[in-house]
Tab-separated table of C-alpha atoms and ligand atoms in Angstrom:
chain	number	residue	atom	x	y	z
A	1	MET	CA	81.437	95.832	102.942
A	2	ALA	CA	81.836	95.999	106.669
A	3	LYS	CA	79.471	98.394	108.387
A	4	SER	CA	80.270	99.599	111.846
A	5	LYS	CA	78.072	101.102	114.511
A	6	SER	CA	78.341	101.971	118.167
A	7	VAL	CA	76.526	100.041	120.810
A	8	TYR	CA	76.745	100.266	124.570
A	9	PHE	CA	77.195	97.280	126.858
A	10	CYS	CA	76.707	97.085	130.595
A	11	GLN	CA	80.047	95.854	131.907
A	12	ASN	CA	78.340	94.209	134.823
A	13	CYS	CA	75.633	92.089	133.224
A	14	GLY	CA	76.190	92.438	129.498
A	15	THR	CA	72.924	94.124	128.590
A	16	GLU	CA	73.110	95.896	125.256
A	17	SER	CA	71.716	99.325	124.508
A	18	ALA	CA	71.686	101.547	121.466
A	19	LYS	CA	72.464	104.637	123.525
A	20	TRP	CA	74.327	105.399	126.719
A	21	ILE	CA	72.314	105.107	129.919
A	22	GLY	CA	73.349	105.904	133.448
A	23	LYS	CA	71.609	103.114	135.302
A	24	CYS	CA	71.385	99.633	133.896
A	25	PRO	CA	67.705	98.642	133.704
A	26	SER	CA	68.657	94.991	133.985
A	27	CYS	CA	71.040	94.780	136.940
A	28	GLY	CA	70.524	98.205	138.493
A	29	GLU	CA	74.222	99.163	138.532
A	30	TRP	CA	75.177	102.764	137.857
A	31	ASN	CA	77.664	103.984	135.305
A	32	THR	CA	78.501	100.632	133.802
A	33	TYR	CA	77.727	101.315	130.121
A	34	VAL	CA	80.738	101.409	127.832
A	35	GLU	CA	80.743	102.175	124.152
A	36	GLN	CA	81.888	99.503	121.749
A	37	VAL	CA	82.214	99.662	118.021
A	38	VAL	CA	80.649	96.628	116.441
A	39	THR	CA	81.549	95.903	112.875
A	40	LYS	CA	78.896	94.049	110.998
A	41	SER	CA	80.870	92.225	108.354
A	42	SER	CA	79.199	90.983	105.236
A	43	LYS	CA	79.832	87.423	106.346
A	44	LYS	CA	76.857	86.885	108.617
A	45	ASN	CA	76.666	84.559	111.595
A	46	GLN	CA	80.271	84.163	112.400
A	47	ILE	CA	80.648	81.031	114.385
A	48	LEU	CA	83.589	80.753	116.717
A	49	TYR	CA	83.269	77.054	117.221
A	50	GLU	CA	81.396	75.003	114.730
A	51	SER	CA	79.591	72.176	116.380
A	52	GLU	CA	78.159	69.070	114.784
A	53	LYS	CA	74.622	69.387	113.448
A	54	GLN	CA	71.987	68.265	115.902
A	55	ILE	CA	68.597	66.877	115.005
A	56	PRO	CA	65.621	66.509	117.348
A	57	GLN	CA	65.501	63.159	119.121
A	58	LYS	CA	62.744	61.391	121.000
A	59	ILE	CA	63.418	61.589	124.712
A	60	SER	CA	62.800	57.855	125.012
A	61	GLU	CA	65.535	57.220	122.477
A	62	ILE	CA	68.182	59.348	124.105
A	63	LYS	CA	70.716	57.103	125.750
A	64	SER	CA	70.825	57.977	129.395
A	65	GLN	CA	74.192	58.587	130.815
A	66	LYS	CA	75.079	58.043	134.416
A	67	GLU	CA	75.975	61.413	135.862
A	68	GLY	CA	79.655	60.631	136.048
A	69	ARG	CA	81.340	62.585	138.774
A	70	ILE	CA	85.054	63.139	138.757
A	71	SER	CA	86.584	63.760	142.146
A	72	THR	CA	88.861	66.801	142.259
A	73	LYS	CA	90.801	65.189	145.126
A	74	ILE	CA	90.062	68.291	147.164
A	75	LYS	CA	87.256	67.260	149.494
A	76	GLU	CA	85.952	70.736	150.166
A	77	LEU	CA	85.744	71.475	146.453
A	78	ASP	CA	84.004	68.174	145.711
A	79	ARG	CA	81.388	68.899	148.326
A	80	ILE	CA	80.745	72.393	147.015
A	81	LEU	CA	80.327	71.043	143.508
A	82	GLY	CA	77.721	68.606	144.804
A	83	GLY	CA	79.958	65.524	144.809
A	84	GLY	CA	82.652	66.197	142.218
A	85	LEU	CA	82.933	67.473	138.667
A	86	VAL	CA	80.187	66.531	136.230
A	87	SER	CA	81.553	65.674	132.795
A	88	GLY	CA	80.828	68.277	130.165
A	89	SER	CA	79.990	70.897	132.750
A	90	MET	CA	81.351	74.398	132.913
A	91	ILE	CA	82.346	75.890	136.235
A	92	LEU	CA	83.078	79.548	136.724
A	93	ILE	CA	85.295	80.565	139.642
A	94	GLY	CA	84.892	84.270	140.313
A	95	GLY	CA	86.787	86.394	142.756
A	96	GLU	CA	88.897	89.458	143.216
A	97	PRO	CA	92.484	89.489	141.962
A	98	GLY	CA	94.908	87.895	144.376
A	99	ILE	CA	92.346	85.848	146.253
A	100	GLY	CA	93.811	82.521	145.070
A	101	LYS	CA	91.836	81.445	141.998
A	102	SER	CA	94.895	80.490	139.949
A	103	THR	CA	96.379	78.702	142.936
A	104	LEU	CA	93.241	76.639	143.456
A	105	ALA	CA	92.996	75.791	139.757
A	106	LEU	CA	96.635	74.744	139.568
A	107	GLN	CA	96.260	72.664	142.697
A	108	VAL	CA	93.343	70.808	141.105
A	109	ALA	CA	95.359	70.371	137.892
A	110	LEU	CA	98.360	68.950	139.690
A	111	LYS	CA	96.493	66.741	142.118
A	112	LEU	CA	94.489	64.952	139.429
A	113	ASP	CA	97.430	62.912	138.180
A	114	ASN	CA	95.162	60.171	136.837
A	115	LEU	CA	93.639	62.567	134.284
A	116	LYS	CA	95.017	64.534	131.400
A	117	ILE	CA	94.710	68.223	132.231
A	118	LEU	CA	95.150	71.197	129.968
A	119	TYR	CA	95.819	74.383	131.904
A	120	ILE	CA	95.494	77.394	129.614
A	121	SER	CA	96.741	80.648	131.009
A	122	GLY	CA	96.462	84.015	129.379
A	123	GLU	CA	97.882	85.736	132.411
A	124	GLU	CA	101.029	83.884	133.307
A	125	SER	CA	103.894	82.443	131.326
A	126	PRO	CA	104.662	78.704	131.543
A	127	GLN	CA	107.724	79.602	133.669
A	128	GLN	CA	105.573	81.470	136.176
A	129	ILE	CA	103.174	78.555	136.377
A	130	LYS	CA	106.114	76.200	136.864
A	131	MET	CA	107.358	78.370	139.723
A	132	ARG	CA	103.945	78.235	141.334
A	133	ALA	CA	103.824	74.464	140.890
A	134	GLU	CA	107.205	74.191	142.604
A	135	ARG	CA	105.907	76.314	145.424
A	136	LEU	CA	102.906	74.024	145.754
A	137	ASN	CA	105.310	71.086	145.749
A	138	LEU	CA	103.105	69.005	143.486
A	139	GLN	CA	104.022	67.092	140.362
A	140	ASN	CA	101.886	65.759	137.578
A	141	ASP	CA	103.202	64.356	134.312
A	142	ASN	CA	99.744	64.527	132.813
A	143	CYS	CA	99.334	68.249	133.213
A	144	PHE	CA	99.870	70.339	130.088
A	145	ILE	CA	100.406	74.085	130.264
A	146	LEU	CA	99.536	76.410	127.437
A	147	SER	CA	100.052	80.141	127.435
A	148	GLU	CA	97.568	81.323	124.849
A	149	THR	CA	94.796	83.855	124.487
A	150	LEU	CA	93.495	83.313	120.966
A	151	LEU	CA	90.428	81.111	121.128
A	152	GLU	CA	90.934	79.494	117.733
A	153	ASN	CA	94.431	78.356	118.731
A	154	ILE	CA	93.074	77.070	122.016
A	155	PHE	CA	90.586	74.865	120.186
A	156	THR	CA	93.302	73.509	117.887
A	157	GLN	CA	95.587	72.702	120.811
A	158	THR	CA	92.764	71.234	122.854
A	159	ILE	CA	91.860	68.871	120.044
A	160	ASN	CA	95.559	67.887	119.795
A	161	VAL	CA	96.001	67.225	123.496
A	162	ASN	CA	92.532	65.722	124.019
A	163	PRO	CA	92.408	66.466	127.759
A	164	ASP	CA	89.987	65.149	130.387
A	165	LEU	CA	89.752	68.559	132.048
A	166	ILE	CA	90.353	72.077	130.757
A	167	ILE	CA	91.245	75.006	132.979
A	168	ILE	CA	91.081	78.530	131.580
A	169	ASP	CA	92.804	81.328	133.490
A	170	SER	CA	91.110	83.712	132.866
A	171	ILE	CA	88.116	84.140	130.594
A	172	GLN	CA	88.761	87.878	130.403
A	173	THR	CA	92.082	87.368	128.643
A	174	LEU	CA	90.669	85.228	125.829
A	175	TYR	CA	89.670	86.664	122.498
A	176	SER	CA	88.547	85.487	119.137
A	177	ASP	CA	89.811	87.202	116.011
A	178	LYS	CA	86.396	86.792	114.479
A	179	LEU	CA	85.080	89.491	116.778
A	180	GLU	CA	86.134	93.095	116.443
A	181	SER	CA	86.181	94.113	120.088
A	182	SER	CA	89.221	93.679	122.314
A	183	ALA	CA	89.754	90.966	124.914
A	184	GLY	CA	87.847	91.424	128.155
A	185	THR	CA	84.882	93.249	126.665
A	186	VAL	CA	81.447	91.847	127.292
A	187	SER	CA	80.950	90.610	123.751
A	188	GLN	CA	84.301	88.795	123.689
A	189	VAL	CA	83.761	87.247	127.104
A	190	ARG	CA	80.268	86.117	126.280
A	191	GLU	CA	81.085	84.723	122.860
A	192	THR	CA	84.284	82.944	123.866
A	193	ALA	CA	82.563	81.411	126.887
A	194	ALA	CA	79.601	80.296	124.802
A	195	SER	CA	81.811	78.567	122.254
A	196	LEU	CA	83.864	76.951	125.003
A	197	LEU	CA	80.616	75.686	126.486
A	198	LYS	CA	79.557	74.204	123.162
A	199	PHE	CA	82.943	72.533	122.950
A	200	ALA	CA	82.699	71.199	126.497
A	201	LYS	CA	79.230	69.731	126.014
A	202	GLU	CA	80.129	68.130	122.733
A	203	LYS	CA	83.392	66.586	123.857
A	204	ASN	CA	82.012	65.881	127.321
A	205	VAL	CA	84.988	67.519	129.025
A	206	PRO	CA	84.544	69.613	132.152
A	207	VAL	CA	85.884	73.164	131.945
A	208	PHE	CA	86.973	75.426	134.787
A	209	LEU	CA	86.744	79.088	133.900
A	210	ILE	CA	88.394	81.688	136.055
A	211	GLY	CA	86.843	85.146	136.036
A	212	HIS	CA	87.789	88.378	137.744
A	213	ILE	CA	85.416	90.663	139.479
A	214	THR	CA	86.391	94.275	139.293
A	215	LYS	CA	84.412	97.399	139.768
A	216	ASP	CA	86.375	99.609	137.418
A	217	GLY	CA	84.416	98.604	134.354
A	218	ASN	CA	87.386	97.706	132.157
A	219	LEU	CA	86.897	94.019	132.576
A	220	ALA	CA	83.577	92.395	131.930
A	221	GLY	CA	82.193	91.128	135.194
A	222	PRO	CA	81.495	87.416	135.179
A	223	LYS	CA	77.844	88.286	135.822
A	224	ALA	CA	77.414	88.196	132.051
A	225	LEU	CA	78.456	84.547	132.196
A	226	GLU	CA	76.321	83.380	135.048
A	227	HIS	CA	73.486	82.145	132.901
A	228	ILE	CA	75.800	80.368	130.453
A	229	VAL	CA	77.752	78.229	132.879
A	230	ASP	CA	76.471	75.319	134.972
A	231	THR	CA	78.068	76.255	138.249
A	232	VAL	CA	79.288	79.525	139.678
A	233	LEU	CA	81.738	79.426	142.556
A	234	GLN	CA	82.583	82.573	144.382
A	235	PHE	CA	85.963	82.878	146.056
A	236	GLU	CA	85.820	85.327	148.940
A	237	GLY	CA	87.861	86.365	151.865
A	238	ASP	CA	89.579	89.278	153.316
A	239	HIS	CA	93.172	89.882	152.299
A	240	ASN	CA	93.982	90.226	155.970
A	241	HIS	CA	92.272	87.018	156.891
A	242	MET	CA	94.154	83.856	156.311
A	243	TYR	CA	90.964	82.066	155.411
A	244	ARG	CA	89.334	81.917	152.027
A	245	ILE	CA	85.719	80.994	151.578
A	246	LEU	CA	84.496	79.274	148.464
A	247	ARG	CA	80.749	79.287	148.002
A	248	THR	CA	78.339	78.285	145.259
A	249	THR	CA	75.982	80.903	143.930
A	250	LYS	CA	74.592	78.710	141.174
A	251	ASN	CA	74.772	74.982	140.712
A	252	ARG	CA	72.848	72.914	138.226
A	253	PHE	CA	74.175	69.760	139.866
A	254	GLY	CA	73.945	70.488	143.567
A	255	SER	CA	72.972	72.783	146.389
A	256	THR	CA	73.777	76.483	146.297
A	257	SER	CA	74.241	76.998	149.963
A	258	GLU	CA	77.450	75.015	150.268
A	259	LEU	CA	80.514	76.649	151.646
A	260	GLY	CA	84.125	75.508	151.757
A	261	ILE	CA	86.881	77.001	153.831
A	262	PHE	CA	90.529	77.077	152.834
A	263	GLU	CA	93.609	78.490	154.417
A	264	MET	CA	96.257	80.187	152.274
A	265	GLY	CA	99.680	79.111	153.411
A	266	ASN	CA	103.133	79.101	151.881
A	267	LYS	CA	102.348	75.875	150.051
A	268	GLY	CA	99.088	76.992	148.543
A	269	LEU	CA	95.562	76.453	149.757
A	270	ARG	CA	94.880	73.960	152.495
A	271	GLU	CA	91.429	72.650	153.294
A	272	VAL	CA	90.167	73.466	156.734
A	273	ALA	CA	88.673	70.224	157.929
A	274	ASN	CA	86.986	71.546	161.026
A	275	PRO	CA	85.943	75.105	160.282
A	276	SER	CA	84.009	75.545	163.509
A	277	GLU	CA	87.246	75.484	165.442
A	278	ILE	CA	88.760	78.355	163.495
A	279	LEU	CA	85.596	80.417	163.499
A	280	ILE	CA	85.449	80.514	167.250
A	281	THR	CA	87.990	82.589	169.138
A	282	GLN	CA	90.160	80.305	171.193
A	283	SER	CA	90.774	82.770	174.003
A	284	GLU	CA	90.573	81.640	177.597
A	285	ASP	CA	88.749	84.565	179.126
A	286	ASN	CA	85.063	85.150	178.718
A	287	LEU	CA	84.325	88.529	177.200
A	288	SER	CA	80.945	90.157	177.004
A	289	GLY	CA	79.231	90.574	173.657
A	290	THR	CA	80.086	87.262	172.064
A	291	SER	CA	77.910	84.239	171.563
A	292	ILE	CA	78.011	81.170	169.372
A	293	ALA	CA	75.391	80.168	166.823
A	294	SER	CA	74.891	76.674	165.514
A	295	THR	CA	74.134	77.348	161.856
A	296	ILE	CA	73.729	75.196	158.769
A	297	ASN	CA	75.368	76.056	155.486
A	298	GLY	CA	74.273	73.799	152.679
A	299	ALA	CA	74.708	70.312	154.017
A	300	ARG	CA	77.084	71.153	156.785
A	301	PRO	CA	76.507	72.444	160.297
A	302	LEU	CA	78.865	75.208	161.283
A	303	LEU	CA	79.366	76.864	164.632
A	304	ILE	CA	80.170	80.513	164.280
A	305	GLU	CA	80.911	83.312	166.636
A	306	ILE	CA	78.721	86.401	166.746
A	307	GLN	CA	80.222	89.538	168.239
A	308	ALA	CA	78.169	92.534	169.290
A	309	LEU	CA	79.131	95.890	170.676
A	310	VAL	CA	76.465	98.046	172.244
A	311	SER	CA	77.487	101.505	173.394
A	312	SER	CA	75.807	104.837	174.044
A	313	ALA	CA	75.312	106.790	170.850
A	314	ALA	CA	77.761	109.664	170.704
A	315	TYR	CA	75.741	111.586	168.131
A	316	GLY	CA	72.027	112.108	167.692
A	317	THR	CA	71.149	109.156	165.519
A	318	PRO	CA	72.327	105.809	166.807
A	319	GLN	CA	74.267	103.682	164.367
A	320	ARG	CA	73.361	100.130	163.486
A	321	SER	CA	75.945	98.363	161.493
A	322	SER	CA	76.639	94.725	160.826
A	323	THR	CA	79.222	92.738	158.930
A	324	GLY	CA	78.205	89.347	157.622
A	325	PHE	CA	74.621	89.666	158.840
A	326	ASP	CA	71.640	91.398	157.254
A	327	ASN	CA	71.422	94.938	158.602
A	328	ARG	CA	67.646	95.084	158.341
A	329	ARG	CA	67.304	91.851	160.231
A	330	LEU	CA	69.509	93.294	162.977
A	331	GLY	CA	67.205	96.321	163.081
A	332	MET	CA	64.211	94.057	163.447
A	333	LEU	CA	65.784	92.026	166.242
A	334	LEU	CA	66.665	95.211	168.125
A	335	ALA	CA	63.084	96.440	167.752
A	336	VAL	CA	61.816	93.133	169.138
A	337	LEU	CA	64.139	93.460	172.135
A	338	GLU	CA	62.941	97.012	172.702
A	339	LYS	CA	59.236	96.369	172.354
A	340	ARG	CA	58.789	92.864	173.723
A	341	ALA	CA	61.475	92.631	176.345
A	342	GLY	CA	61.769	96.267	177.389
A	343	PHE	CA	65.446	96.837	176.592
A	344	ARG	CA	66.156	100.439	175.817
A	345	LEU	CA	68.406	100.159	172.816
A	346	SER	CA	67.060	103.061	170.786
A	347	GLN	CA	69.712	105.423	172.118
A	348	LYS	CA	72.547	102.950	171.635
A	349	ASP	CA	74.959	102.287	168.814
A	350	VAL	CA	74.900	98.607	167.912
A	351	PHE	CA	77.653	96.940	165.918
A	352	LEU	CA	77.479	93.322	164.929
A	353	ASN	CA	80.178	91.191	163.411
A	354	ILE	CA	80.347	87.582	162.316
A	355	ALA	CA	83.844	86.353	163.068
A	356	GLY	CA	86.070	85.039	160.302
A	357	GLY	CA	84.567	87.097	157.471
A	358	ILE	CA	81.650	84.686	157.054
A	359	LYS	CA	78.235	85.776	155.836
A	360	VAL	CA	75.198	84.067	157.284
A	361	ASP	CA	71.618	84.037	156.193
A	362	ASP	CA	70.422	81.165	158.342
A	363	PRO	CA	67.476	82.418	160.452
A	364	ALA	CA	68.656	80.201	163.303
A	365	THR	CA	71.382	82.786	163.949
A	366	ASP	CA	68.799	85.191	165.447
A	367	LEU	CA	68.962	83.742	168.929
A	368	ALA	CA	72.742	84.093	169.129
A	369	VAL	CA	72.539	87.643	167.781
A	370	ILE	CA	70.078	88.593	170.495
A	371	ALA	CA	72.177	86.880	173.138
A	372	SER	CA	75.325	88.732	172.101
A	373	VAL	CA	73.541	92.105	171.989
A	374	LEU	CA	72.126	91.513	175.484
A	375	SER	CA	75.479	90.367	176.747
A	376	SER	CA	77.245	93.470	175.448
A	377	ASN	CA	74.503	95.766	176.709
A	378	LEU	CA	74.698	94.342	180.224
A	379	ASP	CA	78.445	93.798	180.028
A	380	LEU	CA	77.925	90.267	181.263
A	381	PRO	CA	79.748	87.509	179.387
A	382	ILE	CA	78.072	84.367	178.134
A	383	ASP	CA	79.933	81.184	178.903
A	384	LYS	CA	82.033	79.887	175.997
A	385	SER	CA	80.470	76.452	176.306
A	386	VAL	CA	76.986	77.700	175.427
A	387	CYS	CA	75.547	77.944	171.929
A	388	PHE	CA	72.244	78.907	170.301
A	389	ALA	CA	69.970	77.820	167.460
A	390	GLY	CA	66.621	79.551	167.055
A	391	GLU	CA	64.733	82.054	164.993
A	392	VAL	CA	63.148	85.099	166.627
A	393	GLY	CA	59.692	86.216	165.528
A	394	LEU	CA	58.240	89.716	165.644
A	395	THR	CA	56.259	88.973	168.781
A	396	GLY	CA	59.395	87.925	170.623
A	397	GLU	CA	58.714	84.223	170.375
A	398	ILE	CA	61.548	81.806	169.678
A	399	ARG	CA	60.643	79.840	166.606
A	400	PRO	CA	61.756	76.340	165.664
A	401	VAL	CA	64.468	75.883	163.038
A	402	ALA	CA	65.158	73.238	160.418
A	403	ARG	CA	67.479	70.281	161.064
A	404	VAL	CA	67.850	71.013	164.743
A	405	ASP	CA	69.208	67.528	165.470
A	406	GLN	CA	72.180	68.182	163.177
A	407	ARG	CA	72.863	71.465	164.923
A	408	ILE	CA	72.728	69.821	168.332
A	409	SER	CA	74.988	66.936	167.360
A	410	GLU	CA	77.595	69.270	165.879
A	411	ALA	CA	77.640	71.341	169.077
A	412	ASP	CA	77.775	68.137	171.108
A	413	LYS	CA	80.659	66.806	169.040
A	414	LEU	CA	82.631	70.008	169.532
A	415	GLY	CA	82.265	69.765	173.282
A	416	PHE	CA	79.659	72.444	174.009
A	417	LYS	CA	77.857	72.011	177.335
A	418	LYS	CA	74.553	73.776	176.628
A	419	ILE	CA	72.486	74.642	173.601
A	420	TYR	CA	69.439	76.935	173.578
A	421	ILE	CA	66.723	75.948	171.140
A	422	SER	CA	63.038	76.725	170.677
A	423	LYS	CA	60.554	74.900	172.885
A	424	PHE	CA	58.617	74.117	169.735
A	425	ASN	CA	61.546	72.275	168.204
A	426	LEU	CA	61.202	69.158	170.292
A	427	LYS	CA	59.128	67.049	167.926
A	428	GLY	CA	60.931	63.839	167.104
A	429	LEU	CA	63.979	64.870	169.052
A	430	ASN	CA	65.641	62.179	171.094
A	431	GLU	CA	67.320	64.179	173.824
A	432	SER	CA	68.906	61.229	175.532
A	433	LYS	CA	71.165	60.756	172.518
A	434	TYR	CA	73.226	63.799	173.394
A	435	LYS	CA	75.613	64.656	176.188
A	436	ILE	CA	74.947	68.352	175.712
A	437	GLN	CA	72.269	69.935	177.894
A	438	ILE	CA	69.359	71.170	175.778
A	439	ILE	CA	67.637	74.267	177.122
A	440	LYS	CA	64.267	75.079	175.622
A	441	VAL	CA	63.023	78.620	175.520
A	442	SER	CA	59.864	80.014	173.999
A	443	ARG	CA	60.296	83.763	174.441
A	444	VAL	CA	63.060	86.340	174.381
A	445	GLU	CA	62.450	87.247	178.045
A	446	GLU	CA	62.896	83.635	179.003
A	447	LEU	CA	66.256	83.534	177.236
A	448	PHE	CA	67.309	86.662	179.069
A	449	ARG	CA	66.330	85.272	182.485
A	450	SER	CA	67.986	81.976	181.847
A	451	LEU	CA	71.249	83.561	180.670
A	452	PHE	CA	71.756	86.451	183.033
A	453	LYS	CA	69.486	86.166	186.056
A	454	LYS	CA	70.731	83.032	187.723
A	455	ASN	CA	71.734	84.516	191.007
B	1	LIG	P1	96.535	83.758	142.949
B	1	LIG	O1	96.127	82.349	142.829
B	1	LIG	O2	97.567	84.265	141.985
B	1	LIG	O3	95.286	84.734	142.893
B	1	LIG	P2	94.286	85.021	141.705
B	1	LIG	O4	94.538	84.049	140.623
B	1	LIG	O5	92.929	84.894	142.330
B	1	LIG	O6	94.554	86.428	141.283
B	1	LIG	O7	97.012	83.904	144.450
B	1	LIG	C1	97.570	85.026	144.852
B	1	LIG	C2	98.027	85.131	146.281
B	1	LIG	O8	98.248	83.951	146.995
B	1	LIG	C3	99.331	85.869	146.202
B	1	LIG	O9	99.172	87.037	146.963
B	1	LIG	C4	100.321	84.944	146.741
B	1	LIG	C5	99.533	84.003	147.584
B	1	LIG	N1	100.108	82.654	147.681
B	1	LIG	C6	100.476	82.180	148.913
B	1	LIG	O10	100.340	82.840	149.928
B	1	LIG	N2	100.963	80.895	148.996
B	1	LIG	C7	101.143	80.103	147.908
B	1	LIG	O11	101.593	78.948	148.024
B	1	LIG	C8	100.762	80.626	146.643
B	1	LIG	C9	100.922	79.794	145.406
B	1	LIG	C10	100.248	81.897	146.565
B	2	LIG	MG1	95.325	84.478	138.703
């Protein structure tokens, strides 16, 4: 006889608990526990996908397989994945509704006309997908569309079609009738994803999973899936911004600091080949409070604009707020300016913004942050042809940064005239290689004098 009991699942990370708790001990989120009735049927160990029996093998006897990479024909995506799709791997694309996940997946499906693709959608009808394909203006005879949400049927159809790549839009709509809970609950999401993974590994087919991120707790956050899948891609971007940023947060086959930039247009997503150009305001006049940092994201150097606004605090406690940059780090840099260089910023509101909706965690951004704060405080603009790459230490010293030569060459290539780096970054640097003038500074005060006290 089937016995049922109530258990509680965290909708954010999938942790299970016998009773309701307010704060998840595993992920720290509040109010995410939702009751689910689990029916223990007499048939134990229900298996959603039955895989072939495996026996232990000697490692020396396992046939090695060349890590075959399949190009997605979208260069930015290939780079983020670490050089293309790895066969048998599972990739999760997470992002808010409307950000462009389905568009990206369909674009991959239609561009790969040399492979057999099965695009399974539980959200859109085949007609809707066709309309989107027409909008994208792409054709592929090898792309099969299936509107289905029952996992068992998906396996049957997948075995029939025998595709080279499977796309699932979205994991939250899938369900298995062997589980009692409804589609989108943590147990369904976890179990369906795990059996898809087993399938993918066994048949050696890569799988793209699309997952929504919502805060309302009805849909299981893809966080519960992060440890199952091989790669997690995060699709971000402001709805008001035209640009969409795709970044890796986990990658078993590549770096996690890669970042790809796309532009949503009326024919779908377009890769932005030279992101530095879009991240820097193309205005003619020099305004105070902006400076440009030469940063590195994953393998790629990226020049980004830092904007600061320093104004007298209207109320008692000055505000410090930053978008795209760590707030505590901003606080530290302001304290360094106050203590080591004698700038009185403690009575000022300081706002910092990284243009284009980008988030940076490269310490080399420090120098540009300081420069933009000083520039806004003095209301003196910094020339648009100047950029910065250096870390700032607590004593006010400018510290060397990694891969400085790459940062300099990128700035040089984009036509910058001057770059400020740390004096201690000169080891092995061949300055004569570059057209750009390299200015070395060792302390914050030195930077200040060099930037603003020329005449
Ligand atoms: P979509 O891929 O449906 O988002 P998701 O699957 O992440 O929910 O993309 C949705 C948005 O993109 C929608 O607002 C319409 C817009 N869009 C364009 O601007 N141009 C296009 O060519 C396409 C296909 C969509
Ligand atoms: Mg969608």
